[in-house]
mmCIF file of C-alpha atoms in Angstrom:
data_model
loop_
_atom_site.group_PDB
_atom_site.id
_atom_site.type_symbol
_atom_site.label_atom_id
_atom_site.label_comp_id
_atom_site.label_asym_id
_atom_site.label_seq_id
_atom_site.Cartn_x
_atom_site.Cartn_y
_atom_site.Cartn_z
ATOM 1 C CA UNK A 1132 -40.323 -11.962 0.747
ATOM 2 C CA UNK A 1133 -41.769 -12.467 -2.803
ATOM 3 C CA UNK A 1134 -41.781 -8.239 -2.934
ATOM 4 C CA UNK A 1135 -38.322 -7.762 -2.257
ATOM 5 C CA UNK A 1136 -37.410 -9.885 -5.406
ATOM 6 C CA UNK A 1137 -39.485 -7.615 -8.056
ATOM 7 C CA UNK A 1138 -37.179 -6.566 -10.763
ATOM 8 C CA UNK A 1139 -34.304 -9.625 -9.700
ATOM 9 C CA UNK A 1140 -36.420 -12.332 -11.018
ATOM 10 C CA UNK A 1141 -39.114 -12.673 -13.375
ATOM 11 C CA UNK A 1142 -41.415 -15.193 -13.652
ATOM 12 C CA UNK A 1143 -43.125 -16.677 -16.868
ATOM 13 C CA UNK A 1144 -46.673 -16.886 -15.993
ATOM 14 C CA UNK A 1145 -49.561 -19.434 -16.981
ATOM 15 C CA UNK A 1146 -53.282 -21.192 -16.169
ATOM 16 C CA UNK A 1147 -54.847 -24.184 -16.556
ATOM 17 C CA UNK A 1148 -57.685 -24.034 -18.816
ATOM 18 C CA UNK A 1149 -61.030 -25.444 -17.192
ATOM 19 C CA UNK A 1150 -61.214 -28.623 -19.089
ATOM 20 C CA UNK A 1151 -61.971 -30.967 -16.323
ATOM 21 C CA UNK A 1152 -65.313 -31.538 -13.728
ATOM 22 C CA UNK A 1153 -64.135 -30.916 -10.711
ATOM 23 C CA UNK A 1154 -65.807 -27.818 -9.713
ATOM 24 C CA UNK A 1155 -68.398 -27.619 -12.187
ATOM 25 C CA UNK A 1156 -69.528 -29.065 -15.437
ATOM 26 C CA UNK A 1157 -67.308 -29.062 -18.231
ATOM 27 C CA UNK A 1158 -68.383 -25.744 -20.802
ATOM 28 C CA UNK A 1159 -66.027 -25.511 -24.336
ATOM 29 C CA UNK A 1160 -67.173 -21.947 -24.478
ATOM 30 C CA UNK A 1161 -65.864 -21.151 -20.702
ATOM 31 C CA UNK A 1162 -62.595 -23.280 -21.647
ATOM 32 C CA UNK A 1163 -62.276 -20.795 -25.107
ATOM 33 C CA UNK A 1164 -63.020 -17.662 -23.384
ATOM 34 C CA UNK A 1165 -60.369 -18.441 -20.420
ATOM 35 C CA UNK A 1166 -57.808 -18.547 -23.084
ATOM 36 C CA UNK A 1167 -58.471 -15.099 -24.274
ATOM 37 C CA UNK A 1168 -58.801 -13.712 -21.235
ATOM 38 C CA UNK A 1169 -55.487 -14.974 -20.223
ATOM 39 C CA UNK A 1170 -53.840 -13.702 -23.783
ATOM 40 C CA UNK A 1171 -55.560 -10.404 -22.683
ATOM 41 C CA UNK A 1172 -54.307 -10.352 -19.183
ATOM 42 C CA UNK A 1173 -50.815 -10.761 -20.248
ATOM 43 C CA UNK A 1174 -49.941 -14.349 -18.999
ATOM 44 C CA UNK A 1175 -46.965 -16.252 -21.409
ATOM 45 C CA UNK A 1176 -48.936 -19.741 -21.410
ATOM 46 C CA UNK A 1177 -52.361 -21.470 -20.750
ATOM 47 C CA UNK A 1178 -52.375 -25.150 -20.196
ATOM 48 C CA UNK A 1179 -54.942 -28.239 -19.986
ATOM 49 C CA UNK A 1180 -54.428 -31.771 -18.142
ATOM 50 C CA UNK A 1181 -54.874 -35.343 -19.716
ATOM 51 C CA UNK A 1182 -56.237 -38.276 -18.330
ATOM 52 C CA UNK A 1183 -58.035 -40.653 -20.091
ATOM 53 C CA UNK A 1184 -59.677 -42.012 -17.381
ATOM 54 C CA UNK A 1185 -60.250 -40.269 -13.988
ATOM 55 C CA UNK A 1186 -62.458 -39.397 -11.258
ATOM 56 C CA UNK A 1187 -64.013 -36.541 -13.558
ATOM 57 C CA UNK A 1188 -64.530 -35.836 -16.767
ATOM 58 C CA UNK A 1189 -61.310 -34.543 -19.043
ATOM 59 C CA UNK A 1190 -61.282 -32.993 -22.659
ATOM 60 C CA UNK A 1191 -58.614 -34.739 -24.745
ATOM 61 C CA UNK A 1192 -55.381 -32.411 -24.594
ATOM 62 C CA UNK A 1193 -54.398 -31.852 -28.039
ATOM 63 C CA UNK A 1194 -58.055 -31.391 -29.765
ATOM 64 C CA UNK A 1195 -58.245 -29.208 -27.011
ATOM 65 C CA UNK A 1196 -55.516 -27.064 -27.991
ATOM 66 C CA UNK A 1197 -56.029 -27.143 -31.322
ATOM 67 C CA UNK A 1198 -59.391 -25.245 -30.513
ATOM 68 C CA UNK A 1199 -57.310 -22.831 -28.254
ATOM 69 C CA UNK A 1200 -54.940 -21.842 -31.021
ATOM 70 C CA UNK A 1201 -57.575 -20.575 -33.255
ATOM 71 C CA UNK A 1202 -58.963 -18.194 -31.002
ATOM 72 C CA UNK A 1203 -55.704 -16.897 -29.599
ATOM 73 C CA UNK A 1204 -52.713 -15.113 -31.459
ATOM 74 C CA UNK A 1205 -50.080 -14.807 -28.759
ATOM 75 C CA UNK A 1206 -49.686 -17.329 -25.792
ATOM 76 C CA UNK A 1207 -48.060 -20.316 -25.497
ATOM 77 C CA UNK A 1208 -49.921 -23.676 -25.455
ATOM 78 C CA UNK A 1209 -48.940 -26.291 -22.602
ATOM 79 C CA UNK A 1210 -50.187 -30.117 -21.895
ATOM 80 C CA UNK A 1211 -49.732 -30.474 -18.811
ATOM 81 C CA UNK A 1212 -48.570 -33.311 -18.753
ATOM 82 C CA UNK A 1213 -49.085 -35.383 -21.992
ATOM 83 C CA UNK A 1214 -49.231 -38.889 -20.812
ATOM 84 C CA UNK A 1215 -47.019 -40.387 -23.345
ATOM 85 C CA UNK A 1216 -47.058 -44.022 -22.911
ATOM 86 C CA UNK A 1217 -51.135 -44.420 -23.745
ATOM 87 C CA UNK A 1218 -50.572 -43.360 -27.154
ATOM 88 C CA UNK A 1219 -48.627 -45.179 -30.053
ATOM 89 C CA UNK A 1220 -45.775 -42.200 -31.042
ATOM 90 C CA UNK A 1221 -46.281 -42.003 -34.554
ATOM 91 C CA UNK A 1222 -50.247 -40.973 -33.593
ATOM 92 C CA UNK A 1223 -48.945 -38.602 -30.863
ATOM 93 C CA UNK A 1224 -45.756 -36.800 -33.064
ATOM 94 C CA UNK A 1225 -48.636 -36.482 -35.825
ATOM 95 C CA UNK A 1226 -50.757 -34.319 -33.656
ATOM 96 C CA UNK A 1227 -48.320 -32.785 -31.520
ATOM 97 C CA UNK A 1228 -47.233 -31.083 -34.950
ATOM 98 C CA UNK A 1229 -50.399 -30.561 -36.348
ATOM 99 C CA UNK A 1230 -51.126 -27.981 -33.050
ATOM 100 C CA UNK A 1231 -47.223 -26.800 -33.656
ATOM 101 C CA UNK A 1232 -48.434 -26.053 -37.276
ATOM 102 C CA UNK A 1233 -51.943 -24.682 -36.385
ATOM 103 C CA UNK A 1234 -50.687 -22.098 -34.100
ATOM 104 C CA UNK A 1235 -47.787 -20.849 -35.657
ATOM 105 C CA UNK A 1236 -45.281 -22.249 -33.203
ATOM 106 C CA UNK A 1237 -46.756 -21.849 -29.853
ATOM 107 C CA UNK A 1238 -46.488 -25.830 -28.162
ATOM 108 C CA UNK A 1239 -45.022 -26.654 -25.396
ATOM 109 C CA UNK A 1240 -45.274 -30.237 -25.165
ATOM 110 C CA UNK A 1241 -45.585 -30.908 -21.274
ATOM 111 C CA UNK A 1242 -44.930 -35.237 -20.798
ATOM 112 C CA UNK A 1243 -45.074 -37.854 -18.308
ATOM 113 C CA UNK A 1244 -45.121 -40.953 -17.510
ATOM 114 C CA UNK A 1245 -48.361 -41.215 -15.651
ATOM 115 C CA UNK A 1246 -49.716 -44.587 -13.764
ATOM 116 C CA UNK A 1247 -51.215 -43.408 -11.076
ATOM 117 C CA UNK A 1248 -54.475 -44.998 -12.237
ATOM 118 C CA UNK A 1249 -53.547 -48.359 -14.079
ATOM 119 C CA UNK A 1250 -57.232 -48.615 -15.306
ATOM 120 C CA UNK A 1251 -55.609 -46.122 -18.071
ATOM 121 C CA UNK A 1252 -53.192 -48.790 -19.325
ATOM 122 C CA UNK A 1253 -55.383 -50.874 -19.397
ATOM 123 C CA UNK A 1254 -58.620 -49.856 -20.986
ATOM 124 C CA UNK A 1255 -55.511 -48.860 -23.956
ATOM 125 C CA UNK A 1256 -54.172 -52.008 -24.149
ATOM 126 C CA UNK A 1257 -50.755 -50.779 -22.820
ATOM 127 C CA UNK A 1258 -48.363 -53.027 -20.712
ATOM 128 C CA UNK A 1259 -48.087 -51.116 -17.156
ATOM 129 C CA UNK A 1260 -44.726 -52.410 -16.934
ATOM 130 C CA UNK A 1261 -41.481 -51.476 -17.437
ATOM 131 C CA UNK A 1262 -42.940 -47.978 -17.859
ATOM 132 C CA UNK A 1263 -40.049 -45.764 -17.317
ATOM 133 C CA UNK A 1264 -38.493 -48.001 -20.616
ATOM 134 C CA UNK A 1265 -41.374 -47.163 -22.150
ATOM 135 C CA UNK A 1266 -41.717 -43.510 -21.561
ATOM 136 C CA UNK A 1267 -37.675 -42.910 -22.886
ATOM 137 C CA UNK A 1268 -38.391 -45.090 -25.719
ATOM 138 C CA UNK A 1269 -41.763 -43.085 -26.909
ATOM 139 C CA UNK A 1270 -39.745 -39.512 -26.341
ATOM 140 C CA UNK A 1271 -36.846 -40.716 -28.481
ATOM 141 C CA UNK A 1272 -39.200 -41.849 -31.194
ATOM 142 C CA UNK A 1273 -41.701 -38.873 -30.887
ATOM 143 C CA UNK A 1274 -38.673 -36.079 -30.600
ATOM 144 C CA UNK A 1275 -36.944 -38.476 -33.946
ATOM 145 C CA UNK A 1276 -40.603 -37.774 -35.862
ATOM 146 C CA UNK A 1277 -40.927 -34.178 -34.846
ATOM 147 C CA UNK A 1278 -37.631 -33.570 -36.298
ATOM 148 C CA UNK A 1279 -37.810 -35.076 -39.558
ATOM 149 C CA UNK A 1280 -35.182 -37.405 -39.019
ATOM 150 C CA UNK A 1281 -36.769 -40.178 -41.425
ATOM 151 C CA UNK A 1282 -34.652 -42.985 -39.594
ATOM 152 C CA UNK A 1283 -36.375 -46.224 -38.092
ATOM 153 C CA UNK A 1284 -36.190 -46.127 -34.226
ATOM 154 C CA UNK A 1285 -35.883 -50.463 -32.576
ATOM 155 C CA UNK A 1286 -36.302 -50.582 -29.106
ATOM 156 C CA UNK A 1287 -36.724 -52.716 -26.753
ATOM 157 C CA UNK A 1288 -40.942 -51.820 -26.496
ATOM 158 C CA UNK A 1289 -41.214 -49.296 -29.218
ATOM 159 C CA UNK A 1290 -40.562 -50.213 -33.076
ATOM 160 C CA UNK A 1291 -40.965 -47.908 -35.724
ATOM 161 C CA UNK A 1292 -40.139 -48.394 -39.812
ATOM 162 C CA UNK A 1293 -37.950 -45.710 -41.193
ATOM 163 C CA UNK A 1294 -40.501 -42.894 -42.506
ATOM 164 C CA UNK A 1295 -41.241 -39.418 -42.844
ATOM 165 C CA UNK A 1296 -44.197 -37.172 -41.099
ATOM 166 C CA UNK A 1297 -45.058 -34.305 -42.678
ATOM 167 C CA UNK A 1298 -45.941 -30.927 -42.353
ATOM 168 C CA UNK A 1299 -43.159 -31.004 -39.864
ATOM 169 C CA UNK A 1300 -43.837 -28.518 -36.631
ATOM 170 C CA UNK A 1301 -43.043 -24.940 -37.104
ATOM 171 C CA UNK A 1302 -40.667 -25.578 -33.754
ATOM 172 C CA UNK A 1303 -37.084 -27.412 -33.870
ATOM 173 C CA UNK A 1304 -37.236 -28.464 -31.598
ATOM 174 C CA UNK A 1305 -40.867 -28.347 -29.780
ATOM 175 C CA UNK A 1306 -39.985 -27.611 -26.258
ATOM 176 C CA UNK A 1307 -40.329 -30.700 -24.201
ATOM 177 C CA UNK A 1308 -40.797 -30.276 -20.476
ATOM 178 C CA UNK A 1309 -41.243 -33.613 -18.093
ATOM 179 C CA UNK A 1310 -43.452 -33.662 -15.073
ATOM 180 C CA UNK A 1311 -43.001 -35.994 -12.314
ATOM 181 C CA UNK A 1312 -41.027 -35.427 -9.453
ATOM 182 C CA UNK A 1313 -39.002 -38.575 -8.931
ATOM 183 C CA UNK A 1314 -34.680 -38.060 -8.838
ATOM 184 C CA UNK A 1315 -34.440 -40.039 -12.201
ATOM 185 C CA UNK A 1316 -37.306 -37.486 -14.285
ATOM 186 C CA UNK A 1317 -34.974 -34.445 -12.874
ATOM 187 C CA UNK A 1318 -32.364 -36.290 -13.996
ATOM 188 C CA UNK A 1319 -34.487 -37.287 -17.220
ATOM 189 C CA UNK A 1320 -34.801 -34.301 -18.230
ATOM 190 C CA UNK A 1321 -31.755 -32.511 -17.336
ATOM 191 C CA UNK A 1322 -30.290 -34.314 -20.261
ATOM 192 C CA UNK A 1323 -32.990 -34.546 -23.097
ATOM 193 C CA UNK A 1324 -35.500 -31.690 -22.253
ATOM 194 C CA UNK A 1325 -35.978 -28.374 -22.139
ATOM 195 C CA UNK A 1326 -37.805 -27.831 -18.824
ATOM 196 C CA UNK A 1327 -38.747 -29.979 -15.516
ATOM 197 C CA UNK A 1328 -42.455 -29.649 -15.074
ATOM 198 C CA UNK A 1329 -44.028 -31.155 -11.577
ATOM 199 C CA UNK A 1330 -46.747 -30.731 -9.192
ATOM 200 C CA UNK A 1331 -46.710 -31.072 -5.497
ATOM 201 C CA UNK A 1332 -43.504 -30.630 -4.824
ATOM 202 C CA UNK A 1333 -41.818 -28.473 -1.824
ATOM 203 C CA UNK A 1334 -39.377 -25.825 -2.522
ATOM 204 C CA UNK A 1335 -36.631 -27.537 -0.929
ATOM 205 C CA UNK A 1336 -37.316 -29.843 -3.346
ATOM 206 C CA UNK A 1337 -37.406 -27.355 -5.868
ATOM 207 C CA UNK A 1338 -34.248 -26.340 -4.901
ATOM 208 C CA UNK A 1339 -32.387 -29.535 -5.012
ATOM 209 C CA UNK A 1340 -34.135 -30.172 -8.415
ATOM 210 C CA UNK A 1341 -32.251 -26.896 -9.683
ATOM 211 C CA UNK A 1342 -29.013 -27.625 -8.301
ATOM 212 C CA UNK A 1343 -28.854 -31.058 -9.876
ATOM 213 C CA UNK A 1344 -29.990 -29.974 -13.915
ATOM 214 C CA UNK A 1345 -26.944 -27.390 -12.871
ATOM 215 C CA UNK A 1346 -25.020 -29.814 -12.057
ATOM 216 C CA UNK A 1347 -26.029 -31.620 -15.382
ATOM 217 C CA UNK A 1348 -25.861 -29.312 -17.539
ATOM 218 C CA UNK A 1349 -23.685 -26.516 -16.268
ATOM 219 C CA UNK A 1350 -25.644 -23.979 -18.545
ATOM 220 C CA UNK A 1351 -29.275 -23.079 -17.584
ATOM 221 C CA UNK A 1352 -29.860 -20.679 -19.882
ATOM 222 C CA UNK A 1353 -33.397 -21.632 -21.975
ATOM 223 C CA UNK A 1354 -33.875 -24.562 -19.391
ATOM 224 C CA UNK A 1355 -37.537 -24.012 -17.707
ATOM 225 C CA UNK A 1356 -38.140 -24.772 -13.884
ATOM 226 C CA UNK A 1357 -41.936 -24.717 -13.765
ATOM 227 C CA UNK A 1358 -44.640 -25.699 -11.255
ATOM 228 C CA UNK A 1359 -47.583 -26.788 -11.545
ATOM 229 C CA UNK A 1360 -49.544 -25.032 -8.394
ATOM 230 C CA UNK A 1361 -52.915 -25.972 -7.543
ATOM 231 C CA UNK A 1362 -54.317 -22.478 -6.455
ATOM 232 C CA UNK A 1363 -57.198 -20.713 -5.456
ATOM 233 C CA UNK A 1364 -57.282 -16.721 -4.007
ATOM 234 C CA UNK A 1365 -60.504 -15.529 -2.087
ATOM 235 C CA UNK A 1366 -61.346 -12.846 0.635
ATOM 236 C CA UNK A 1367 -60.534 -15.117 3.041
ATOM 237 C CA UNK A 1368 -58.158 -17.813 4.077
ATOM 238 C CA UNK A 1369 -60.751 -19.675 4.957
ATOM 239 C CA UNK A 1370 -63.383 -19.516 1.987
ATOM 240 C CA UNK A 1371 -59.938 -20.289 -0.062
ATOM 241 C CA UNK A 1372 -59.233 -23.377 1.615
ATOM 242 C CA UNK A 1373 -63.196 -24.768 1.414
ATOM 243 C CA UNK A 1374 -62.757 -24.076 -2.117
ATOM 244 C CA UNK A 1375 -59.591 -26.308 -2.867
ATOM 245 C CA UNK A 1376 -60.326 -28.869 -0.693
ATOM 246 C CA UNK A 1377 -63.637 -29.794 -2.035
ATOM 247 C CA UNK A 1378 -61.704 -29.216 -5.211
ATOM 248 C CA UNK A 1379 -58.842 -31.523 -5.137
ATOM 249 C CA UNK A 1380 -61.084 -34.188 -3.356
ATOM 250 C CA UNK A 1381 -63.711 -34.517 -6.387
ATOM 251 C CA UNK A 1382 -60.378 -34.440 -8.650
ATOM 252 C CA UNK A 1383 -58.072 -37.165 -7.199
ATOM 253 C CA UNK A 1384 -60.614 -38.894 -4.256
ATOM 254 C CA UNK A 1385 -57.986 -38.271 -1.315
ATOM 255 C CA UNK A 1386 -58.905 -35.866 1.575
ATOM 256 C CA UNK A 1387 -56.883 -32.479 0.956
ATOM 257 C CA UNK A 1388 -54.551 -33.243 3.703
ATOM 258 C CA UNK A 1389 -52.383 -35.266 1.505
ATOM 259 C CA UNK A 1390 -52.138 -31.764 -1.104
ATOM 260 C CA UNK A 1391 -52.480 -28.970 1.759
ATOM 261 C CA UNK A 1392 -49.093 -28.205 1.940
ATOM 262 C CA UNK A 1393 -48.863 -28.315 -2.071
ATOM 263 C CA UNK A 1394 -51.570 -25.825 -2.353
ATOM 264 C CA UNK A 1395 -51.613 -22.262 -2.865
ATOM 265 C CA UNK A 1396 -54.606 -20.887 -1.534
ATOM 266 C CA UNK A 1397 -56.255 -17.681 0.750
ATOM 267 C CA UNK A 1398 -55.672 -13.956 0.085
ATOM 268 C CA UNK A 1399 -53.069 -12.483 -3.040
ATOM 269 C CA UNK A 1400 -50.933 -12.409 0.413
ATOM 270 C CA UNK A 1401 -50.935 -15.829 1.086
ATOM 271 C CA UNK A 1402 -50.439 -16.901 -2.063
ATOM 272 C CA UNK A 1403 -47.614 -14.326 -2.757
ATOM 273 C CA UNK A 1404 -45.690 -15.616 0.478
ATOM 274 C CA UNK A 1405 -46.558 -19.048 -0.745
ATOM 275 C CA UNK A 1406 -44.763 -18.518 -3.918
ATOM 276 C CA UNK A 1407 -41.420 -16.895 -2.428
ATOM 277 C CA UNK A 1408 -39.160 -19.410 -1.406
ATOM 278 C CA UNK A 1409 -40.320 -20.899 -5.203
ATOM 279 C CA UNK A 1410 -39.000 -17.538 -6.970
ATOM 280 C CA UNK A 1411 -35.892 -17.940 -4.483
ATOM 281 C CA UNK A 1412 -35.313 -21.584 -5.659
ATOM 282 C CA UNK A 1413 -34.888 -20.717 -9.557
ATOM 283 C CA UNK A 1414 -38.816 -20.996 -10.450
ATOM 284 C CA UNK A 1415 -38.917 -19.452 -14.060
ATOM 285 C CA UNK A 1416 -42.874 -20.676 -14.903
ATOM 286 C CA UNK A 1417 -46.055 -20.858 -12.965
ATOM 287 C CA UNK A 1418 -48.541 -22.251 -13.816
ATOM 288 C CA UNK A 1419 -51.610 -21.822 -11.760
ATOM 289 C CA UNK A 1420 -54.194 -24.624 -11.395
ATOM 290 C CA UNK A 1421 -57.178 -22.846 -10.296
ATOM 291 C CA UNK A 1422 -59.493 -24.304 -8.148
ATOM 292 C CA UNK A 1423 -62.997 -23.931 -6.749
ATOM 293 C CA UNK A 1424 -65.389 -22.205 -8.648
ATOM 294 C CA UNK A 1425 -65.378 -18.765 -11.450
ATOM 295 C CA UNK A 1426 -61.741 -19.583 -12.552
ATOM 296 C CA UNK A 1427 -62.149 -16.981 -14.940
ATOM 297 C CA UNK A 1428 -63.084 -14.465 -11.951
ATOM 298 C CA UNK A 1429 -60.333 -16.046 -10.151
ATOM 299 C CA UNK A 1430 -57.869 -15.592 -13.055
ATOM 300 C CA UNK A 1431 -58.675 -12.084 -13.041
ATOM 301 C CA UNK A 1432 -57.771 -11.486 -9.405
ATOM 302 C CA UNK A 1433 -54.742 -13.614 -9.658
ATOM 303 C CA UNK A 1434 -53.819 -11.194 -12.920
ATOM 304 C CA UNK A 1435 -54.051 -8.234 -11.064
ATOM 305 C CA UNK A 1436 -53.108 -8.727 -7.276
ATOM 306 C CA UNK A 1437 -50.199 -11.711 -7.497
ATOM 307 C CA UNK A 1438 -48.938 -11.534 -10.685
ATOM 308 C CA UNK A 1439 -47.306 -8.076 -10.644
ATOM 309 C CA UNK A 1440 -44.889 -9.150 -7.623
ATOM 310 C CA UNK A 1441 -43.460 -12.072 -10.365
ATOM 311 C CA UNK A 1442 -42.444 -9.619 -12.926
#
């Protein structure tokens, strides 16, 4: 059980930041406010989503962030995930340090390779194919601009001139962390990242995700295993689970049986069994995707009845 593990392990703790419709309209002073309160409370990070186009409304990721960092001193700021192959990399490296710069370090840039809605691609003009080529080519060149590098990057799909950016971010490097949950982004970013980022994954999985970066790259120190955990805690199991549902089936437009078993949801019990065989798997960083309505309220209880068995 998760309780037996307080003081082995501890856990890096974060939220996502309301800045999507799916269980309510979309309010910048709710999305501002949530990011205090989770300095406040003591979590490490606070995250928001991207999608360009989806079944809901989404704030753009970086803006976003950019209006997080001036109201927050402390916490670490997350996309999660950055869907790197919509944007041109010398537009993306420019604003990814620009947030690096604005609040004094505290990026993490979550990336992926996204597709699951082709529309994206393209309403942006952006080749769907060959988009795993794609998405190693844009990291190289983005990572090659963050770090000042000033040397022209040919690929195959990307092509940049030789050429400096500044200000350069306040990180070197800014932590990159992949989502996806595919063998080949484990793999991915076992060798050119500092963390694996997915959602919906088992903790078997999990598991097997750990023992291959260790296989990898032999030293995990600094490496981040995080999930992203759809979640919502009520009085009941059952209120929980109304919540979520309706939740995830506004977000995505499947029926919640596909993302039950994915889901945290129910009582601070149930959601601190839930988390358990994570913890035992090498979880360092969760991120908690709160669903249903009052995420703030729901923040709270999360803050003080499940977070305290992580740490």
């Amino acid at each position: 059980m998760l309780f037996l593990l307080k003081g082995v392990v501890m856990v890096n703790v974060g939220c996502f930041l309301p800045t999507y419709s799916a269980s309510g309209p979309i309010e910048p002073a709710s999305v501002l406010d949530m990011a205090r309160d989770a300095e406040e409370l003591g979590l490490d990070h606070v995250w928001v989503g991207d999608h360009y186009l989806w079944n809901v409304g989404m704030l753009s990721p970086l803006p976003a962030l950019a209006a997080v960092a001036a109201v927050t001193r402390r916490v670490r700021l997350g996309t999660g995930v950055y869907l790197l192959n919509l944007r041109h990399p010398a537009l993306t490296a420019k604003d990814v340090a620009t947030v690096d710069v604005l609040s004094g370090g505290r990026l993490v840039l979550g990336a992926g390779i996204g597709g699951d809605n082709p529309e994206e691609y393209r309403a942006l003009g952006v080749d769907p194919g060959r988009r795993a080529r794609r998405f190693e080519e844009t990291t190289a060149a983005v990572r090659g601009l963050l770090a000042g590098s000033g040397e022209p990057y040919q690929g195959r799909i990307v092509d940049l001139p030789a050429f400096t950016m500044e200000p350069l971010p306040v990180q070197q490097p800014v932590p990159l962390w992949l989502g996806g949950r595919a063998s080949a982004v484990v793999e991915r970013a076992a060798r050119g990242a500092e963390g694996w980022f997915p959602v919906w994954v088992s903790a078997g999985r999990f598991q097997a995700a750990t023992d291959t970066v260790g296989t990898i790259r032999g030293d995990l120190s600094g490496f981040a295993f995080a999930l992203n955990l759809f979640t919502t805690i009520a009085d009941t199991r059952e209120a929980a689970r109304d919540a979520v549902s309706n939740h995830l089936a506004t977000a995505y437009g499947l029926p919640f049986d596909s993302f039950e078993r994915y889901s945290a949801y129910g009582t601070a019990d149930d959601i601190r069994e839930y988390l358990a065989p994570y913890v035992e798997a090498g979880m360092t960083d969760v991120v908690f995707n709160i669903a249903g309505p009052d995420p703030r309220g729901q923040l709270r209880r999360l803050a003080a009845e499940v977070v305290p068995a992580l740490r």
